[in-house]
C-alpha positions as CSV (number, residue, x, y, z in Angstrom):
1,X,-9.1,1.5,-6.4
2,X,-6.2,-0.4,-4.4
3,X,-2.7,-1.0,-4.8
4,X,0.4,-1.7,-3.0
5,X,1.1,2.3,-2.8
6,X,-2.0,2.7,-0.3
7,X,-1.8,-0.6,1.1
8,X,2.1,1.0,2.0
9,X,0.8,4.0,3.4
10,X,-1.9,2.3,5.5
11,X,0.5,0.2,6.8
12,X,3.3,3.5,7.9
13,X,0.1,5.0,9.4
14,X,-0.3,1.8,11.4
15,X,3.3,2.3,12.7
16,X,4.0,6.0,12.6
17,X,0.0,7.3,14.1
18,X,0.1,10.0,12.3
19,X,-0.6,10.7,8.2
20,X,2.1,13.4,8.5
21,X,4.8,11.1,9.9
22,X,3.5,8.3,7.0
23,X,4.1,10.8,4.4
24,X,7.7,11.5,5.4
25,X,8.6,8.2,5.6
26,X,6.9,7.2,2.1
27,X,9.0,10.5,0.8
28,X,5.6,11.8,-0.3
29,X,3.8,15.0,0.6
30,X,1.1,15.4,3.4
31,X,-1.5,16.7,0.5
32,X,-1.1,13.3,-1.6
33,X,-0.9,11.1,1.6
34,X,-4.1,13.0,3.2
35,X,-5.8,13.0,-0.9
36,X,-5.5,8.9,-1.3
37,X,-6.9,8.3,2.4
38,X,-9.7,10.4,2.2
39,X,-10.2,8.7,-1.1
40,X,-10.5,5.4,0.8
41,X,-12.3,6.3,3.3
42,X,-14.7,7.8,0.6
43,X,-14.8,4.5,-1.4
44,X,-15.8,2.2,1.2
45,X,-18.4,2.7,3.5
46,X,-16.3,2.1,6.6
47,X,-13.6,4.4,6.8
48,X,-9.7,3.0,6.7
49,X,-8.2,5.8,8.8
50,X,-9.4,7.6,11.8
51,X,-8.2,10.6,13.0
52,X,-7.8,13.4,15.8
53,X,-7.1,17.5,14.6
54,X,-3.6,18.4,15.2
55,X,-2.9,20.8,18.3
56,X,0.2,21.6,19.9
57,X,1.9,17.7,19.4
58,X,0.2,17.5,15.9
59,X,-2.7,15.2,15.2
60,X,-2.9,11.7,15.3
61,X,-4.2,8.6,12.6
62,X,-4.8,5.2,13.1
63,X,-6.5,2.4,10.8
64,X,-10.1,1.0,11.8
65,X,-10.7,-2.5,12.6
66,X,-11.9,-1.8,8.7
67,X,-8.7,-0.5,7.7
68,X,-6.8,-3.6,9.4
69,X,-8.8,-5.7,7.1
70,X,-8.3,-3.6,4.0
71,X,-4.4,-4.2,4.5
72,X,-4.9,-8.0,5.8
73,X,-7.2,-8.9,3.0
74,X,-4.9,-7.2,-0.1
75,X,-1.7,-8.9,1.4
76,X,-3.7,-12.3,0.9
77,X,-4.6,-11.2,-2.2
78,X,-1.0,-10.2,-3.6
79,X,0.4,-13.6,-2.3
80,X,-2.3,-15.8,-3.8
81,X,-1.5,-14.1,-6.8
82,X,2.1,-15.0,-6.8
83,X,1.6,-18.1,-5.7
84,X,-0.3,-18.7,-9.0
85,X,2.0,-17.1,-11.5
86,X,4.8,-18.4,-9.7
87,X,5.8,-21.5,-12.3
88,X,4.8,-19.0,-15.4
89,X,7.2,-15.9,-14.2
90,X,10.2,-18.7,-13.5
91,X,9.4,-20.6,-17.0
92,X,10.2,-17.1,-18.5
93,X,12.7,-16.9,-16.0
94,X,15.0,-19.2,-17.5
95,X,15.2,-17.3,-20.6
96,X,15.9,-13.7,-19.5
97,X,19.7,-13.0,-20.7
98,X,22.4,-12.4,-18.7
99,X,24.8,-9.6,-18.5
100,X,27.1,-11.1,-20.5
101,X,25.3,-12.8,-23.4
102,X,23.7,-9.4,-23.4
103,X,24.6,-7.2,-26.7
């Protein structure tokens, strides 16, 4: 539903304006970058992303008050969930081999 890769391209939307300009920069094509926001603004029933129709300097994106919170909201999410692993992950940490006493 969400992940880090659409929480990413939400977030090079926010500072590129544009879904095209996103895509680039997340070295993915325009098709997959337009395919998973349409899919979030078809799951929720607020849309994400906004946009304008290209024209002679190319259309423009940007994220909705809604889409601000989407991206908010799952970077609160991802650090309370380290946060609450974090004494597991270095317990098994400490017995992760190095490069030398590998075989």
């Amino acid at each position: 539903m969400l992940g880090p890769g659409k929480v990413d391209l939400l977030e090079a939307i926010a500072r590129k304006g544009a879904i095209s300009a996103a895509a680039r920069e997340m070295d993915m094509s325009y098709r997959r970058a337009w395919l998973l926001i349409d899919g979030l603004n078809e799951l929720f029933d607020t849309p994400a992303v906004s946009t304008t129709l290209g024209g002679r300097g190319g259309g423009t994106a940007a994220l909705t008050p809604f889409g601000l919170e989407i991206v908010k909201r799952y970077r609160a999410m991802h650090a309370a969930a380290e946060q609450a692993i974090a004494r597991d992950v270095a317990a098994l940490a400490r017995h992760v081999r190095t490069a030398s006493r590998r075989r």
